[in-house]
GROMACS .gro file of N, CA and C in nm:
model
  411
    1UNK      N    1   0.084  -0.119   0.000
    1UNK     CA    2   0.000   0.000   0.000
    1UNK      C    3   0.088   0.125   0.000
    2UNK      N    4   0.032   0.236  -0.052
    2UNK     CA    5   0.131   0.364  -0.039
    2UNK      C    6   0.068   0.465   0.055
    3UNK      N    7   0.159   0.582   0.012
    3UNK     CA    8   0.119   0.731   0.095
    3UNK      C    9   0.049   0.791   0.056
    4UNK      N   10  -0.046   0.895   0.083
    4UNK     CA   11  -0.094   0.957   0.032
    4UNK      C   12  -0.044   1.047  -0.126
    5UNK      N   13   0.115   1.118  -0.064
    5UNK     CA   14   0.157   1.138  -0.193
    5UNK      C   15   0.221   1.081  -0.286
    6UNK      N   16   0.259   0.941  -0.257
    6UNK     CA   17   0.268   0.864  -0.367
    6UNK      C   18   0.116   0.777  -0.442
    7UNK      N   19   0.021   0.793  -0.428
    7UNK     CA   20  -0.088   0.757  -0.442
    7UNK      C   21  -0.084   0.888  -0.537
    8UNK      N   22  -0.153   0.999  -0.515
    8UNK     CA   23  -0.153   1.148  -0.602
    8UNK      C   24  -0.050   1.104  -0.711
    9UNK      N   25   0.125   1.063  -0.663
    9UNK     CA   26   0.167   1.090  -0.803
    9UNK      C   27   0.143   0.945  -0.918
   10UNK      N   28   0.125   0.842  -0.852
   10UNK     CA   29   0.026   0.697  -0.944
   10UNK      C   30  -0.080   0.804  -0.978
   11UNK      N   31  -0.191   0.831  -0.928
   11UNK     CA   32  -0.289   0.845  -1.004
   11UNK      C   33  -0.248   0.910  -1.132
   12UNK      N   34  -0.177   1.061  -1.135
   12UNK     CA   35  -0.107   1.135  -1.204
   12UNK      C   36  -0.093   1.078  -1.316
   13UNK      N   37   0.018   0.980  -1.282
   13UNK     CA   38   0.091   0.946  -1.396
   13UNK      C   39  -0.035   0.835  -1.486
   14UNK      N   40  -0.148   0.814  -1.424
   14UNK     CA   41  -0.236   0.729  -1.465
   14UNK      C   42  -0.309   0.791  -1.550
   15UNK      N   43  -0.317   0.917  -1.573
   15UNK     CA   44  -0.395   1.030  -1.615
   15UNK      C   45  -0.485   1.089  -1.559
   16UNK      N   46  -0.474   1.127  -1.425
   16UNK     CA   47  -0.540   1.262  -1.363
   16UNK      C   48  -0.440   1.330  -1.385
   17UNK      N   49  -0.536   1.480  -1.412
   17UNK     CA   50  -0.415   1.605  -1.466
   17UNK      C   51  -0.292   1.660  -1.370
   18UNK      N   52  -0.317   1.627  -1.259
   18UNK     CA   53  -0.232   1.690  -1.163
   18UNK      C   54  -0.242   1.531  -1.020
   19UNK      N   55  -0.128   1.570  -0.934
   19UNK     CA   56  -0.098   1.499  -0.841
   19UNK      C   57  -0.199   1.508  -0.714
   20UNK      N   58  -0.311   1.485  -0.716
   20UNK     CA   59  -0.375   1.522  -0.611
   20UNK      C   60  -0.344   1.485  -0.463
   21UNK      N   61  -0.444   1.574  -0.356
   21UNK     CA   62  -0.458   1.527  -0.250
   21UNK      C   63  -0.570   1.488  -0.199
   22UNK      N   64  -0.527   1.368  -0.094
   22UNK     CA   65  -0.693   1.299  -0.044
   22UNK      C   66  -0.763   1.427   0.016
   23UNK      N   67  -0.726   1.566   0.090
   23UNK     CA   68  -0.771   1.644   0.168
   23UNK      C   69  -0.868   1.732   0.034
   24UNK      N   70  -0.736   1.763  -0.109
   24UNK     CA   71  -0.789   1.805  -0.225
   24UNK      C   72  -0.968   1.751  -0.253
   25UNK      N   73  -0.945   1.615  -0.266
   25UNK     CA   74  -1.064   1.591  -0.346
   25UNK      C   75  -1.154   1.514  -0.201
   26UNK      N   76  -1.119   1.528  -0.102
   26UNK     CA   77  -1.246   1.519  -0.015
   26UNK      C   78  -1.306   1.633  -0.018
   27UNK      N   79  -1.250   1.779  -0.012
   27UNK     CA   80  -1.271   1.853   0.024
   27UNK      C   81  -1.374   1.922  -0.129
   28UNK      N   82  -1.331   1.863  -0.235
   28UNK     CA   83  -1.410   1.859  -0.387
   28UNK      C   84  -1.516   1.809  -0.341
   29UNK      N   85  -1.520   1.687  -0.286
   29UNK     CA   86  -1.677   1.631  -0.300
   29UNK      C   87  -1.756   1.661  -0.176
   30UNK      N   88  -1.737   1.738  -0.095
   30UNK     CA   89  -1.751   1.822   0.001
   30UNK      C   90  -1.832   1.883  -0.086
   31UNK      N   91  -1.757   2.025  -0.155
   31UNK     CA   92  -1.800   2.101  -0.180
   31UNK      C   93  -1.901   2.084  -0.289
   32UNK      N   94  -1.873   1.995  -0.354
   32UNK     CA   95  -1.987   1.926  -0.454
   32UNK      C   96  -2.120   1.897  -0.398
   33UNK      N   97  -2.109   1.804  -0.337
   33UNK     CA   98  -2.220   1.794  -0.266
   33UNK      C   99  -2.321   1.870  -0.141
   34UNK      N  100  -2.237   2.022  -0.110
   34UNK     CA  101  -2.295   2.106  -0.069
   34UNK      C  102  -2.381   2.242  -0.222
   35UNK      N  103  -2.311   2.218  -0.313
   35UNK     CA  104  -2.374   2.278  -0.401
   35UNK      C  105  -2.508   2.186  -0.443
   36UNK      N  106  -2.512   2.077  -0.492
   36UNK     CA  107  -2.610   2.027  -0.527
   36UNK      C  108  -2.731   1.999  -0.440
   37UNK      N  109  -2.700   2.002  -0.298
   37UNK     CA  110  -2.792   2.051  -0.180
   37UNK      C  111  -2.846   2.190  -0.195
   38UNK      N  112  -2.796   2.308  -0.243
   38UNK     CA  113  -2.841   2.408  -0.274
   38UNK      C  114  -2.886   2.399  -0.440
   39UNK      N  115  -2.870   2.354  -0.462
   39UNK     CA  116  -2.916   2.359  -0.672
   39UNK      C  117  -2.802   2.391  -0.744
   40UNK      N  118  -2.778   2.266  -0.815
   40UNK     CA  119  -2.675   2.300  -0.938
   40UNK      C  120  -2.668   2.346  -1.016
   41UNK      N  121  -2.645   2.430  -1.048
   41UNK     CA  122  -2.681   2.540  -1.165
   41UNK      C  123  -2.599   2.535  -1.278
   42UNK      N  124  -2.505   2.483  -1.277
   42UNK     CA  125  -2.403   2.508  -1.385
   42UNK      C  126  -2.466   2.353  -1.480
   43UNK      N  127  -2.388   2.401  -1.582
   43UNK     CA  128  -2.409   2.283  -1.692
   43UNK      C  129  -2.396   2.142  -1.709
   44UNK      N  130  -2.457   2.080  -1.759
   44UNK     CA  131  -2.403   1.915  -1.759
   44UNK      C  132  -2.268   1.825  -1.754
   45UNK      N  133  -2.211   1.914  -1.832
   45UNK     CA  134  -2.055   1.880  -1.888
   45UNK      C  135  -1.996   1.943  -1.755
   46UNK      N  136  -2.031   1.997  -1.656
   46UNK     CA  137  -1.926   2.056  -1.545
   46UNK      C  138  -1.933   1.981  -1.493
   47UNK      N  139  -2.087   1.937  -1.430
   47UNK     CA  140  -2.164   1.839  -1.312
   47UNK      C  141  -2.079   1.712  -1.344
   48UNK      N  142  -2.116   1.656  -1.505
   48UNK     CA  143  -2.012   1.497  -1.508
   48UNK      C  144  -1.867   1.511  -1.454
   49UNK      N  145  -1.782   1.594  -1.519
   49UNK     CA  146  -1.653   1.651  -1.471
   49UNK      C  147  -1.634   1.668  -1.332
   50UNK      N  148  -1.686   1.774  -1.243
   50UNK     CA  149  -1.728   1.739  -1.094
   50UNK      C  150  -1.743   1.624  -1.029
   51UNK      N  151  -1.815   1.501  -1.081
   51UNK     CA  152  -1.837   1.395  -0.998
   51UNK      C  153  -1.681   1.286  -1.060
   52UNK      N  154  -1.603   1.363  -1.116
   52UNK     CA  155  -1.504   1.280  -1.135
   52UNK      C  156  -1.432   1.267  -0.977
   53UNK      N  157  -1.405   1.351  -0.907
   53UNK     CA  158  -1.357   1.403  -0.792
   53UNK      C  159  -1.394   1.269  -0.646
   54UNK      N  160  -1.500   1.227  -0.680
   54UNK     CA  161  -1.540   1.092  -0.599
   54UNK      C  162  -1.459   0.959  -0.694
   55UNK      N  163  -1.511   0.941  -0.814
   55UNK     CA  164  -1.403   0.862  -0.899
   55UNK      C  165  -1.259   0.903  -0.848
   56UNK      N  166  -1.199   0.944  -0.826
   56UNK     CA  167  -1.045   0.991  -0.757
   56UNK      C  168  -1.073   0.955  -0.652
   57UNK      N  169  -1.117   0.954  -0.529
   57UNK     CA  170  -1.132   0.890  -0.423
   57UNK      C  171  -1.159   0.747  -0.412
   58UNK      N  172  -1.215   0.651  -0.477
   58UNK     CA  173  -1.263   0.561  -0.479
   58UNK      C  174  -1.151   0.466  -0.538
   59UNK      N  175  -1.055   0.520  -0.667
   59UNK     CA  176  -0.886   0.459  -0.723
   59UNK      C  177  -0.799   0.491  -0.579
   60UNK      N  178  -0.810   0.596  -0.543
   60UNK     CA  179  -0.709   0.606  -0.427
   60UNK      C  180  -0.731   0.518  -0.314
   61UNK      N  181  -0.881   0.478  -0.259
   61UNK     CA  182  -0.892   0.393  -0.180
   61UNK      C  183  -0.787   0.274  -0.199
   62UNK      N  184  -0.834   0.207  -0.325
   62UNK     CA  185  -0.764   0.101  -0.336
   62UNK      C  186  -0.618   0.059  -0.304
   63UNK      N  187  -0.540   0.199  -0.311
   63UNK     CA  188  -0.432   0.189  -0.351
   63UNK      C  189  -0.362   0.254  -0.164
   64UNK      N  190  -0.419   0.315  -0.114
   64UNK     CA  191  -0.358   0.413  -0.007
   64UNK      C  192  -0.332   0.326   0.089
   65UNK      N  193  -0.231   0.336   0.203
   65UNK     CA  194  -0.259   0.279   0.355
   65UNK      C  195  -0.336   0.283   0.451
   66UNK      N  196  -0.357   0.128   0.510
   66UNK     CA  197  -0.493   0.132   0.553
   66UNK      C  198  -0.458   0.231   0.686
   67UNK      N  199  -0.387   0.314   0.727
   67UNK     CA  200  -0.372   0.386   0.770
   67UNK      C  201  -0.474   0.522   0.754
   68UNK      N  202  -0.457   0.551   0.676
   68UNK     CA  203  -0.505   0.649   0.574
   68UNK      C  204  -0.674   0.634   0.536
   69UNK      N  205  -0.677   0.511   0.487
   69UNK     CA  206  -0.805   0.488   0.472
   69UNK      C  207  -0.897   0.483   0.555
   70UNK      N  208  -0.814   0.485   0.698
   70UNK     CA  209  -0.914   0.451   0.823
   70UNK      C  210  -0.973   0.611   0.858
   71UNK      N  211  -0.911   0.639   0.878
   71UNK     CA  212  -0.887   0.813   0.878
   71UNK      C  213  -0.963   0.896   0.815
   72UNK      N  214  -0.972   0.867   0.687
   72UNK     CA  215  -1.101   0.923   0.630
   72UNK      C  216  -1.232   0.842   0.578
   73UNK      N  217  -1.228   0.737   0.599
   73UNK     CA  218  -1.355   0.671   0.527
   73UNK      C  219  -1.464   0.710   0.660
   74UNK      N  220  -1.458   0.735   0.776
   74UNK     CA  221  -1.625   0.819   0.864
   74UNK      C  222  -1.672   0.971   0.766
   75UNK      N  223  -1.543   1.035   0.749
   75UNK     CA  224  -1.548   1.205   0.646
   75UNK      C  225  -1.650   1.150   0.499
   76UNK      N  226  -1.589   1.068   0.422
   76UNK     CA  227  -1.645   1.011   0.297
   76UNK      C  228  -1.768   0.986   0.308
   77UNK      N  229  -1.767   0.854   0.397
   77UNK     CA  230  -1.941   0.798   0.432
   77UNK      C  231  -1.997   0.914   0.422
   78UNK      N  232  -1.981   0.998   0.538
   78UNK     CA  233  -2.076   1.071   0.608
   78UNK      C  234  -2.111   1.139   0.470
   79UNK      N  235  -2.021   1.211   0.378
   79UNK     CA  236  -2.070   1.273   0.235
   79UNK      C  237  -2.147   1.204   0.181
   80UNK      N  238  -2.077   1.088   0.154
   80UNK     CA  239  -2.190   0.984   0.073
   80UNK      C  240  -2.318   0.973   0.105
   81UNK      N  241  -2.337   0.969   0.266
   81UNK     CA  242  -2.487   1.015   0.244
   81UNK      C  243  -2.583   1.099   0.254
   82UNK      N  244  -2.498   1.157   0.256
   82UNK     CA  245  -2.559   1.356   0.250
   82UNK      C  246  -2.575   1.344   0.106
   83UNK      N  247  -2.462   1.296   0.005
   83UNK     CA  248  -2.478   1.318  -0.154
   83UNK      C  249  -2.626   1.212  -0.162
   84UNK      N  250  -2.650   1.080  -0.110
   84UNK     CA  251  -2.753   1.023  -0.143
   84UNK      C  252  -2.903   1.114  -0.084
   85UNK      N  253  -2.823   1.144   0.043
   85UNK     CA  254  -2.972   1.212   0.072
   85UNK      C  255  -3.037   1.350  -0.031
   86UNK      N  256  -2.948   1.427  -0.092
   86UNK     CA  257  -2.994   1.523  -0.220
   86UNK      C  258  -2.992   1.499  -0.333
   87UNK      N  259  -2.936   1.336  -0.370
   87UNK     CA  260  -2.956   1.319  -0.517
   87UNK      C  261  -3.112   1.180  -0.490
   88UNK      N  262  -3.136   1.146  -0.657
   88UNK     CA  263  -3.240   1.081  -0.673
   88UNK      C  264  -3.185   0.939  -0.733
   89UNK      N  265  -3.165   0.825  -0.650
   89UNK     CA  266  -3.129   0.729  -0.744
   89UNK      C  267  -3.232   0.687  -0.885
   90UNK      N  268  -3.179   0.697  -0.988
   90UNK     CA  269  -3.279   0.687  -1.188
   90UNK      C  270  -3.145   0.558  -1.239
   91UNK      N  271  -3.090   0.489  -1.136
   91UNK     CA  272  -3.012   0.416  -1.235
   91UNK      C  273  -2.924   0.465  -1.311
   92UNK      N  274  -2.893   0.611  -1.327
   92UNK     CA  275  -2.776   0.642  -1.448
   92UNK      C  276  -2.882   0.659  -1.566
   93UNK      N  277  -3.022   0.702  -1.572
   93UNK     CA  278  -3.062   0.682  -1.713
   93UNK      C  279  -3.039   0.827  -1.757
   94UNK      N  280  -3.067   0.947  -1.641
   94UNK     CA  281  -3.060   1.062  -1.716
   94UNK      C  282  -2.951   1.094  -1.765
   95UNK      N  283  -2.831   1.060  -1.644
   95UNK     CA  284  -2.693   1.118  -1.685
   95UNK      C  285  -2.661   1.009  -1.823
   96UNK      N  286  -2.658   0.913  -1.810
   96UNK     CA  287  -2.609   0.823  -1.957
   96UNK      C  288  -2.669   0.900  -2.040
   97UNK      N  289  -2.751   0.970  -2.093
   97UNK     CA  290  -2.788   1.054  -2.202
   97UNK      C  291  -2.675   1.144  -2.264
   98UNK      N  292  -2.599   1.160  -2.183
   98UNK     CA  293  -2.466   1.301  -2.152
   98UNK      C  294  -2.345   1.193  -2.174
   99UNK      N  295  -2.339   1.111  -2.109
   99UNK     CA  296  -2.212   1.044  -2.039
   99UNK      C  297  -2.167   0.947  -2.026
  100UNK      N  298  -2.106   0.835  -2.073
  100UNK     CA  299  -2.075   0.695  -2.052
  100UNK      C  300  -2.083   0.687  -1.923
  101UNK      N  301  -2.190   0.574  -1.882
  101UNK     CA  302  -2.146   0.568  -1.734
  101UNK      C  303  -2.038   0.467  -1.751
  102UNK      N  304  -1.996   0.462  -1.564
  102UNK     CA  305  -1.857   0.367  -1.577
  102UNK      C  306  -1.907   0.240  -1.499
  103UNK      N  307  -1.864   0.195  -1.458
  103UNK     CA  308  -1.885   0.061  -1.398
  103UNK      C  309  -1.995   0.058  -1.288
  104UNK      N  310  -2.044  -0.031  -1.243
  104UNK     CA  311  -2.191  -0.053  -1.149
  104UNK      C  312  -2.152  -0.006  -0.983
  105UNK      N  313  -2.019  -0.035  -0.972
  105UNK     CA  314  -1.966  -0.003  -0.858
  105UNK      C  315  -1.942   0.149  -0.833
  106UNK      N  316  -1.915   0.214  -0.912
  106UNK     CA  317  -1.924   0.400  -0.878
  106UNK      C  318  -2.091   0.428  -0.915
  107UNK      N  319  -2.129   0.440  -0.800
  107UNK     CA  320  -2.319   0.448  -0.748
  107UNK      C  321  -2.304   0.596  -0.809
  108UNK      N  322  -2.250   0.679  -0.751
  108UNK     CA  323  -2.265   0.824  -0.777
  108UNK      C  324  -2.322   0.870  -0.888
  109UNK      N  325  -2.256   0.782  -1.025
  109UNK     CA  326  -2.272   0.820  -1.192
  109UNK      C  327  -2.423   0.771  -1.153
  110UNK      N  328  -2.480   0.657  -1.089
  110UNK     CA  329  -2.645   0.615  -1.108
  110UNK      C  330  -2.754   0.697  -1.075
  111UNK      N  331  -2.697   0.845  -0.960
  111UNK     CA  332  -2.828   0.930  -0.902
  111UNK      C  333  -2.786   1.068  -0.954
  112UNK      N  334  -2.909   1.160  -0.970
  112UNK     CA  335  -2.905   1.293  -1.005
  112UNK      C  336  -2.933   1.423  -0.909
  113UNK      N  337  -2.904   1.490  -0.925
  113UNK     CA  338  -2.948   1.579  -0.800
  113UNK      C  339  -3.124   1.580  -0.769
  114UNK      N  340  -3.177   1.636  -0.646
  114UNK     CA  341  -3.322   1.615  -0.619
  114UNK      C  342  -3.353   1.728  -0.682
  115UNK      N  343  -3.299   1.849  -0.677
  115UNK     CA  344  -3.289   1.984  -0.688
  115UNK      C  345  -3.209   2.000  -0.844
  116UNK      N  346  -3.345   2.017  -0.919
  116UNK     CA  347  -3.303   2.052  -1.077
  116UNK      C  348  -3.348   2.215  -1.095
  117UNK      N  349  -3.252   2.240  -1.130
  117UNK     CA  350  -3.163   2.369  -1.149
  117UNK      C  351  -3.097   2.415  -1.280
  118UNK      N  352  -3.133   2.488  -1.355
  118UNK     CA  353  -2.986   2.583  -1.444
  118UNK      C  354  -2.998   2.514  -1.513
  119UNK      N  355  -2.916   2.516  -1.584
  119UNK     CA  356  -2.897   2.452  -1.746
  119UNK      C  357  -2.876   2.253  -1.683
  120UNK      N  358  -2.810   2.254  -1.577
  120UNK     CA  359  -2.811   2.111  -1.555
  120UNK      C  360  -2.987   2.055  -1.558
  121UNK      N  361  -3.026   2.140  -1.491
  121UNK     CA  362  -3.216   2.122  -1.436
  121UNK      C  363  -3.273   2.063  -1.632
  122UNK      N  364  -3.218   2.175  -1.685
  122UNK     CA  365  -3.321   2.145  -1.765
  122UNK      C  366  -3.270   2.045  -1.873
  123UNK      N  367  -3.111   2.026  -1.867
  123UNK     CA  368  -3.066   1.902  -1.934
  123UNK      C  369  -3.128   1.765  -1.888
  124UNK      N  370  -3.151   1.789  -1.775
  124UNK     CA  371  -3.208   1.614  -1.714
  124UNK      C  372  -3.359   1.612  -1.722
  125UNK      N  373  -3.407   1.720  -1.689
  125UNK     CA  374  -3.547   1.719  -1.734
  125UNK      C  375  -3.530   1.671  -1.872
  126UNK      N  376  -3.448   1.717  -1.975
  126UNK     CA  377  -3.479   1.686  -2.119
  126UNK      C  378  -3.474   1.515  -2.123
  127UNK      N  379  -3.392   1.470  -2.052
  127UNK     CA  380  -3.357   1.320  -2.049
  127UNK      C  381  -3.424   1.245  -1.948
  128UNK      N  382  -3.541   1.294  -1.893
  128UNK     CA  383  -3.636   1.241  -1.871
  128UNK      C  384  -3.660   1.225  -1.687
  129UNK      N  385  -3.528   1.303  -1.642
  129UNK     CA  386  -3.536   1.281  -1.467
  129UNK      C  387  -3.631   1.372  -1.429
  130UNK      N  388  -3.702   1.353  -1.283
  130UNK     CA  389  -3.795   1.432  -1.216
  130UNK      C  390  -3.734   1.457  -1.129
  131UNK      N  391  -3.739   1.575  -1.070
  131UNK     CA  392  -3.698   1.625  -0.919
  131UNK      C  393  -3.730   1.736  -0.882
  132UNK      N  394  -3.740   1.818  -0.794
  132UNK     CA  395  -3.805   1.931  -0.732
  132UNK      C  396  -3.769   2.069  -0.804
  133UNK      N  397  -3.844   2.126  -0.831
  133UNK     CA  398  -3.845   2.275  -0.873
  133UNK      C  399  -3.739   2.336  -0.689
  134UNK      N  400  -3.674   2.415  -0.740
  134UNK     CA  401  -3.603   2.488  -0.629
  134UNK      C  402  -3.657   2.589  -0.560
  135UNK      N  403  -3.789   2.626  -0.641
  135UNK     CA  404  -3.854   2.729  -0.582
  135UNK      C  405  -3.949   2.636  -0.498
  136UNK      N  406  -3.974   2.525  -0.492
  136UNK     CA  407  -4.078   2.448  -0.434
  136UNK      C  408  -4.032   2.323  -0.316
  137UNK      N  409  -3.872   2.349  -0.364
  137UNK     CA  410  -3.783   2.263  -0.261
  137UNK      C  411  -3.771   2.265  -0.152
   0.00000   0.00000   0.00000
């Protein structure tokens, strides 16, 4: 198993653009998932891009010391279900309209936000998801 920053520079060289940190992209899907609790507003192509940031967490698991992993997997959970509690599990049907999903095991790509919003709101509405008007949320 490795370190945190030898983990960042594997992923790197794996093709994430830069050497991340676990604090980096907890703190991404943090903030991710406090936006989509308030309404996502920005576009489709950001939102897919954005949820890459949990995909980076989930390669690093594998790879980090269980040191490390112990340490933050209560921080993660606890996101994870704050992210489940504001998104809508649809299986991946709206986002697959947009996006290859990836494998059955990254859940995240399967739910959409509850709170449709902005150009994302009305991309998933177009692809057929339901979820709350924000003015009615």
């Amino acid at each position: 198993m490795a370190t945190e920053t030898e983990v960042g520079e594997l992923l790197h060289q794996r093709g994430w653009r830069t050497a991340f940190t676990v604090t980096e992209m907890v703190n991404a899907w943090a903030a991710l998932v406090s936006v989509i609790e308030r309404g996502y507003g920005d576009d489709i192509y950001e939102y897919t891009n954005d949820l890459y940031c949990r995909n980076w967490l989930h390669e690093a698991w594998l790879l980090l010391d269980e040191h490390v992993v112990q340490l933050w997997t209560p921080r993660i959970k606890a996101l994870d279900d704050h992210y489940k509690a504001v998104t809508i599990d649809d299986d991946g049907q709206a986002l697959d309209q947009f996006h290859r999903l990836p494998g059955p095991d990254l859940w995240w790509w399967r739910r959409h936000p509850r709170i449709l919003t902005g150009d994302l709101g009305r991309s998933l509405r177009s692809a057929g998801a339901i979820g709350a008007d924000p003015d009615t949320a």
